[in-house]
Short mmCIF file of C-alpha atoms and ligand atoms in Angstrom, two decimals:
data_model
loop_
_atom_site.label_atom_id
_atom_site.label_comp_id
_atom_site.label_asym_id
_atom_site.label_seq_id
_atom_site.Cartn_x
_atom_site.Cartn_y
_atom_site.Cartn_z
CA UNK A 1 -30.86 241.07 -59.62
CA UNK A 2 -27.26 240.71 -57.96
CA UNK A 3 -25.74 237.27 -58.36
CA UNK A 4 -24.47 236.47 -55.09
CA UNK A 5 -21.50 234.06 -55.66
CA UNK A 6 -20.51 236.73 -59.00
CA UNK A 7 -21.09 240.61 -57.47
CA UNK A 8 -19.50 241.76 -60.70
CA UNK A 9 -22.46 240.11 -62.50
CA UNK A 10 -26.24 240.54 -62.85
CA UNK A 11 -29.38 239.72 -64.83
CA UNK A 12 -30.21 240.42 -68.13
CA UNK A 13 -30.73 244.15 -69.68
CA UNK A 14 -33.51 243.27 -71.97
CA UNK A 15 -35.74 245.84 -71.75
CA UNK A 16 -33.85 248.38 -70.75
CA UNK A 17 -32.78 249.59 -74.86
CA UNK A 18 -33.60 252.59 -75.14
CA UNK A 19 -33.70 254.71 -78.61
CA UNK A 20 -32.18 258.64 -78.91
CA UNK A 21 -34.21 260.71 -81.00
CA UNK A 22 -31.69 262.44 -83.30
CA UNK A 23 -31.06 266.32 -82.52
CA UNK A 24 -30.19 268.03 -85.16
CA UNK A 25 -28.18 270.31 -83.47
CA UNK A 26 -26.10 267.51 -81.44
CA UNK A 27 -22.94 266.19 -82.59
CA UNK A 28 -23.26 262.51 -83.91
CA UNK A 29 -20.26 261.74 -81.01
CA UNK A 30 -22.09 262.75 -78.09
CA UNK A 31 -25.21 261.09 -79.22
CA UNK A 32 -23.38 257.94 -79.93
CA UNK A 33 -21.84 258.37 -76.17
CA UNK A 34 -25.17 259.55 -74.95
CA UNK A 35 -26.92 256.76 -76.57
CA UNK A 36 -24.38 253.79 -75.12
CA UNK A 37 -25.27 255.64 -71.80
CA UNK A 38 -28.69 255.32 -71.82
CA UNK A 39 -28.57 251.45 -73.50
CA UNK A 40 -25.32 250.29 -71.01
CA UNK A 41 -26.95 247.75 -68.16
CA UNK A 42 -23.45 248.68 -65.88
CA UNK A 43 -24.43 252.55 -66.08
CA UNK A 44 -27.62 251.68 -64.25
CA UNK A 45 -26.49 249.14 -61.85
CA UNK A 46 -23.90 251.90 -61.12
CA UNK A 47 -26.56 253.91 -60.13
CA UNK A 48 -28.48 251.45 -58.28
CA UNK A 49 -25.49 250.21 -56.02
CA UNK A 50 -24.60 253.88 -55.33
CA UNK A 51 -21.16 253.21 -56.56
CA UNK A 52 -19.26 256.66 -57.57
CA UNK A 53 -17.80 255.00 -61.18
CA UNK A 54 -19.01 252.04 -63.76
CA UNK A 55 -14.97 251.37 -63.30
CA UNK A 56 -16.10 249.17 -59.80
CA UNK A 57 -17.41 246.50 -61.91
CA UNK A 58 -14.41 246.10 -63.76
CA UNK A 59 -12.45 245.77 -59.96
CA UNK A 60 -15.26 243.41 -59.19
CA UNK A 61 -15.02 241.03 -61.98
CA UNK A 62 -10.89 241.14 -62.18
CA UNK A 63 -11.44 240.38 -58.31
CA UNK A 64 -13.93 237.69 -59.28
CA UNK A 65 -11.06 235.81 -61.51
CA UNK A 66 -8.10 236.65 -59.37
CA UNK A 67 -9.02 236.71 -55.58
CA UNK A 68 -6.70 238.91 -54.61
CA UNK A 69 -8.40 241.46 -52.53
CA UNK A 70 -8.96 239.76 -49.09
CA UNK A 71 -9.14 240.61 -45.63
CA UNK A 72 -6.49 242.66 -43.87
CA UNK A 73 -4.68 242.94 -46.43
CA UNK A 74 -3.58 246.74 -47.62
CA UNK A 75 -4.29 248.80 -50.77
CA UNK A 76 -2.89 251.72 -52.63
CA UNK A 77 -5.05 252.98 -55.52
CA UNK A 78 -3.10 255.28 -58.37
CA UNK A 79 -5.88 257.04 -60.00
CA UNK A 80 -8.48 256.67 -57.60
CA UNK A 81 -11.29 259.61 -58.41
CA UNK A 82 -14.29 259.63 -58.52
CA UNK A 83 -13.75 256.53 -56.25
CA UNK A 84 -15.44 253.32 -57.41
CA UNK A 85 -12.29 251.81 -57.33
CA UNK A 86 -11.55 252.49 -53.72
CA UNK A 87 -15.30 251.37 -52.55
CA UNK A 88 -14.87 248.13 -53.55
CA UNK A 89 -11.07 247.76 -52.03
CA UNK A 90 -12.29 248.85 -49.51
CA UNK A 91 -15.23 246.77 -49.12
CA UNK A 92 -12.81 243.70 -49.79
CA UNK A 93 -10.24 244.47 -47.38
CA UNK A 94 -13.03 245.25 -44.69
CA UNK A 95 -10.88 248.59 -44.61
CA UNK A 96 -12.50 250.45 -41.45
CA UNK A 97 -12.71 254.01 -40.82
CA UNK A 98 -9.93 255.15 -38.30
CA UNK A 99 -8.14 252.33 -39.40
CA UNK A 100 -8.10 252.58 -43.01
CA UNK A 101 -5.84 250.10 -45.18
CA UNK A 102 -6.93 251.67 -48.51
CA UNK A 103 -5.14 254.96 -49.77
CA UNK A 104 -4.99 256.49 -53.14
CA UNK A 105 -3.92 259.35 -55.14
CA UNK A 106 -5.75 261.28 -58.44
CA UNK A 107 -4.73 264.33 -59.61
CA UNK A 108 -8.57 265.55 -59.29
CA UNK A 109 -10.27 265.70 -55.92
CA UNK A 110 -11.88 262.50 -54.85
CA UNK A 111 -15.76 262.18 -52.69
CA UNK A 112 -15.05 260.98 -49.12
CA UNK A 113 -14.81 257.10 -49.01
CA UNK A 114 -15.52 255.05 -45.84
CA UNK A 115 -12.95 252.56 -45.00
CA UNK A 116 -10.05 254.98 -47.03
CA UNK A 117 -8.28 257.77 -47.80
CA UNK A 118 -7.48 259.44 -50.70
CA UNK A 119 -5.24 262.88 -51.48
CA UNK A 120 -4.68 265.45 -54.50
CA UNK A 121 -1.88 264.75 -56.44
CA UNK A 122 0.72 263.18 -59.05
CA UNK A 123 1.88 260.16 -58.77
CA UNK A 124 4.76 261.07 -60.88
CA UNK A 125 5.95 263.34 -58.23
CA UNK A 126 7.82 261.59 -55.89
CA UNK A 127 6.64 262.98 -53.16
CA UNK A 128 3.35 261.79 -53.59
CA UNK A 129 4.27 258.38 -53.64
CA UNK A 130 5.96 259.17 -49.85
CA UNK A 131 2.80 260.82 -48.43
CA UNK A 132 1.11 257.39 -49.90
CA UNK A 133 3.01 255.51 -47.58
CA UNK A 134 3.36 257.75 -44.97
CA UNK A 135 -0.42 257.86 -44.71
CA UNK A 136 -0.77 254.11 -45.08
CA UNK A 137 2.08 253.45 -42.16
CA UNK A 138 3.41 250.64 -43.94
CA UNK A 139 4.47 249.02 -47.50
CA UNK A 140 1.17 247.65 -49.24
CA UNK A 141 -0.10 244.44 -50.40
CA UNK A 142 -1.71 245.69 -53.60
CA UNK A 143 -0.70 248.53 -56.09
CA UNK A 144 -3.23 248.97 -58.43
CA UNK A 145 -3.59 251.82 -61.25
CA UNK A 146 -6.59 252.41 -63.11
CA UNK A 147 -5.06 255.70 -64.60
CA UNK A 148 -5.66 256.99 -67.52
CA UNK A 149 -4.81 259.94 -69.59
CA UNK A 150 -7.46 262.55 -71.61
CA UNK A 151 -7.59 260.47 -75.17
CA UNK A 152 -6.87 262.79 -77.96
CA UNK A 153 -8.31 260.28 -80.28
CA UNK A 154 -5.05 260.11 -81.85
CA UNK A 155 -4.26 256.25 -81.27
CA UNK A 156 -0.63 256.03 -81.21
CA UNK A 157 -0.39 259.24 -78.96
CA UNK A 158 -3.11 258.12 -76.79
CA UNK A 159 -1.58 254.22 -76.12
CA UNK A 160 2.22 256.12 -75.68
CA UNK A 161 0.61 258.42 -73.45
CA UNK A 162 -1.09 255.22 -70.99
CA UNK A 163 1.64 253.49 -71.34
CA UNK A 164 3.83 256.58 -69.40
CA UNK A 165 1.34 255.93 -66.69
CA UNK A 166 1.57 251.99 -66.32
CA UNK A 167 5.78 252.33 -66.34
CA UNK A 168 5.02 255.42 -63.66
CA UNK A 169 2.88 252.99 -61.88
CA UNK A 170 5.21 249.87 -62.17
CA UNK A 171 7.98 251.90 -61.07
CA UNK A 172 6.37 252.80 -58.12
CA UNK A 173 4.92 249.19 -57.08
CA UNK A 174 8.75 247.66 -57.73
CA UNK A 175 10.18 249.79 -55.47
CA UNK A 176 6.90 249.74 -52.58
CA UNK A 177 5.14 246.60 -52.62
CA UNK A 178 5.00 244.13 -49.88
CA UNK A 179 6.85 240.29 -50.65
CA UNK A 180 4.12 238.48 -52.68
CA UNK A 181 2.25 241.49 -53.27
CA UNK A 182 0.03 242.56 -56.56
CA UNK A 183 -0.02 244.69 -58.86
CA UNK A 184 -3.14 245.48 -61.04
CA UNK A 185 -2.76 248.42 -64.19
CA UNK A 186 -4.34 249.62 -66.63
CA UNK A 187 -2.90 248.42 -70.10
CA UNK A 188 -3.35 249.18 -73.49
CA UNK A 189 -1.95 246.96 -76.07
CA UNK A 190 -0.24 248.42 -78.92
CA UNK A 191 3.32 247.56 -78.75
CA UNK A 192 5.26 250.17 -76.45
CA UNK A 193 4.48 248.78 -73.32
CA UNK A 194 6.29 245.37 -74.25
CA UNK A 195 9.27 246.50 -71.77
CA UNK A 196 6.92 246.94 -68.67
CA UNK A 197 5.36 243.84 -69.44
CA UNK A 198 8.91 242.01 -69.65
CA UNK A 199 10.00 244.01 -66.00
CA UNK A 200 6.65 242.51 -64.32
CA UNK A 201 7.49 239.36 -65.99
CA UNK A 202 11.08 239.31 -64.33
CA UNK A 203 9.91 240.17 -60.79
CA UNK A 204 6.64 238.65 -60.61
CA UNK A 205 5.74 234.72 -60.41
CA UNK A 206 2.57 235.36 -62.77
CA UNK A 207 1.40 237.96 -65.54
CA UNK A 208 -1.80 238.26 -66.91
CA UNK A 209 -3.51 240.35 -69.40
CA UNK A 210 -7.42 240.52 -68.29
CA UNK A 211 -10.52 242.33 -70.42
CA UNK A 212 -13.06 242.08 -67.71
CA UNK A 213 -16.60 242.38 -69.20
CA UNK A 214 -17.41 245.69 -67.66
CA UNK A 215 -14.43 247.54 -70.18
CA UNK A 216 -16.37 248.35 -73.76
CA UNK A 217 -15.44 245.73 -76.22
CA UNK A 218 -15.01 248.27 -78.69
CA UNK A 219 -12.40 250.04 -76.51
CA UNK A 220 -8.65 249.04 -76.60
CA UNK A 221 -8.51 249.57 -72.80
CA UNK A 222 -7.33 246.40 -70.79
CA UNK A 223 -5.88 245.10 -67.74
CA UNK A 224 -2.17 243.63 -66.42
CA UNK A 225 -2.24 241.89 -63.36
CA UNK A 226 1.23 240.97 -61.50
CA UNK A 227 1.13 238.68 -58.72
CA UNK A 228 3.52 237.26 -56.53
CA UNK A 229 5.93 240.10 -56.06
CA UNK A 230 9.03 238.81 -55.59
CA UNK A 231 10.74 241.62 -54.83
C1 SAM B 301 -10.54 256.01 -65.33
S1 SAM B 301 -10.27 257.19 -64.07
C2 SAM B 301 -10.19 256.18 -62.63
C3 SAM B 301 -11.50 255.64 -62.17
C4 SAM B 301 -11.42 254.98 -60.81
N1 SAM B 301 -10.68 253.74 -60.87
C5 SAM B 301 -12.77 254.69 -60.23
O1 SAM B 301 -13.07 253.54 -59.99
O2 SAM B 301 -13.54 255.63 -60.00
C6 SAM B 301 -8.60 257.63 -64.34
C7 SAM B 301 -8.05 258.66 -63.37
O3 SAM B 301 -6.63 258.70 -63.48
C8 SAM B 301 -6.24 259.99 -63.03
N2 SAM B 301 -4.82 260.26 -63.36
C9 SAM B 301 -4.27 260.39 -64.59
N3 SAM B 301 -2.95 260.67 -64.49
C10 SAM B 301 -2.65 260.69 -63.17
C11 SAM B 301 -1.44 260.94 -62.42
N4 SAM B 301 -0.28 261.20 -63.04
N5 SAM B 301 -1.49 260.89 -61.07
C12 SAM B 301 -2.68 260.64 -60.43
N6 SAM B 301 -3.85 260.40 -61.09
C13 SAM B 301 -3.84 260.42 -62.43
C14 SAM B 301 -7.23 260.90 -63.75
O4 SAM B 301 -7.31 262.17 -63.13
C15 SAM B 301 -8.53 260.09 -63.64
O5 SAM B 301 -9.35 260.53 -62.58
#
C-alpha cells in the first residue's frame, strides 16, 4: 500500500489495533511500549520494507519536504546503527557498492549496508570525524545526525544531554561540509540549544525545525535542518 509519489507514506492502519491483555506481572511501562508496538502502522511497514529502523520513515518524509538527498551527491550519517538511516541515503544518492558515497559512525556496531559504510566509534573523538573523511575521500554534501542519548526520563537532563550531541554534530558539519551543503539533526526543544540554532542560522541561508509524522507526537524529539552551507 506504498504511495508512489510519497514513499514516506502509506494506507490506512485500520485494522491493524490490536489489544494487550494485561500481565500482572509486567510493568505498566513496557506494556504501554509493548502495546504502541503492536498498534504503530510504521513498526509494521518497517518490517515489511525490510528496513533495519522505524527511524527511515522519518528520513523519508523530511526527504519528502526538503529534497535534499539526490543523486551523486555524498552523505555522512552521525549515529547511523542499526542503519535505517543509511538505507535510505543510500538509496537516494544511488550510493553503489565499491563506490560508496554514504559513511557513518555509531558508537554500537552497525549490519552491513549496500551502497555504504559505516565504522565503530565517537563522534566526539576527533579522530573519528578524520577516518569519516578519510573513508569518504572527500568533504560531504550532507551531515546528518540522528543521535541520541539513553533518556533517563529526567527531562531537563535528557534535552541537555541531546543537545551535547547536536553542538558535537554542528561542530563537526561547520568545519566539513561541502559549499551549499546540509545539515539535518536531531533537536529537542527546550531552551539550551538556542545557541546552535543561532550558529546554523549565521552560516546557513535557511533553518528549519521539522516533526515529520513518523516521530511519536507524544515525544519531544524533532528535527533541524540547515541548508545552504555557506561556509
Ligand atoms: C535513534 S538511534 C539512530 C537510528 C538511525 N538513524 C537509524 O535510522 O537506524 C541513535 C544512535 O545514536 C548513537 N550515538 C549516540 N551518541 C553517539 C556518539 N557520541 N557518537 C556516535 N554515535 C552516537 C547511539 O548509539 C544510537 O545508536
Amino acid at each position: 500500500m506504498t504511495n508512489e509519489n510519497n514513499p514516506g507514506s502509506f494506507g490506512s492502519s485500520r485494522g491493524l489495533s490490536q489489544k494487550l491483555k494485561k500481565d500482572k506481572k509486567r510493568k505498566s511501562s513496557s506494556t504501554r511500549w509493548i502495546g504502541r508496538q503492536l498498534n504503530d502502522p510504521y513498526v509494521l511497514e518497517t518490517q515489511k520494507r525490510g528496513y533495519k529502523s522505524r527511524a527511515a520513515f522519518k528520513l523519508l518524509q523530511i526527504n519528502e519536504k526538503y529534497k535534499f538527498l539526490a543523486p551523486g551527491l555524498s552523505v555522512i550519517d552521525l549515529g547511523c546503527a542499526p542503519g535505517g538511516w543509511l538505507q535510505i541515503a543510500s538509496q537516494k544518492v544511488s550510493s553503489i557498492v565499491g563506490e560508496e558515497k554514504v559513511v557513518g559512525v555509531d558508537l554500537l556496531p552497525t549490519q552491513e549496508i549496500p551502497g555504504s559504510i559505516s565504522i565503530i566509534g565517537d563522534i566526539s573523538d576527533k579522530i573519528v570525524g578524520k577516518k569519516l573523511l578519510k573513508i569518504l575521500g572527500s568533504n560531504p554534501n550532507i551531515i546528518m545526525s540522528d543521535m541520541a542519548a539513553n533518556t533517563t526520563g529526567h527531562r531537563q537532563t535528557d534535552h541537555i544531554r541531546t543537545t551535547y550531541l547536536l553542538e558535537t554534530a554542528l561542530d563537526f558539519a561547520l568545519d566539513n561540509l561541502k559549499k551549499n551543503g546540509v545539515f539535518l539533526a536531531k533537536c529537542f526543544k527546550g531552551g539550551t540549544e538556542i545557541e546552535a540554532l543561532s550558529l546554523m542560522k549565521k552560516h546557513f541561508s535557511r533553518v528549519h525545525h521539522i516533526k515529520p509524522d513518523a516521530s511519536r507526537k507524544e515525544s519531544v524529539e524533532g528535527y533541524v535542518i540547515a541548508l545552504g552551507y555557506k561556509t
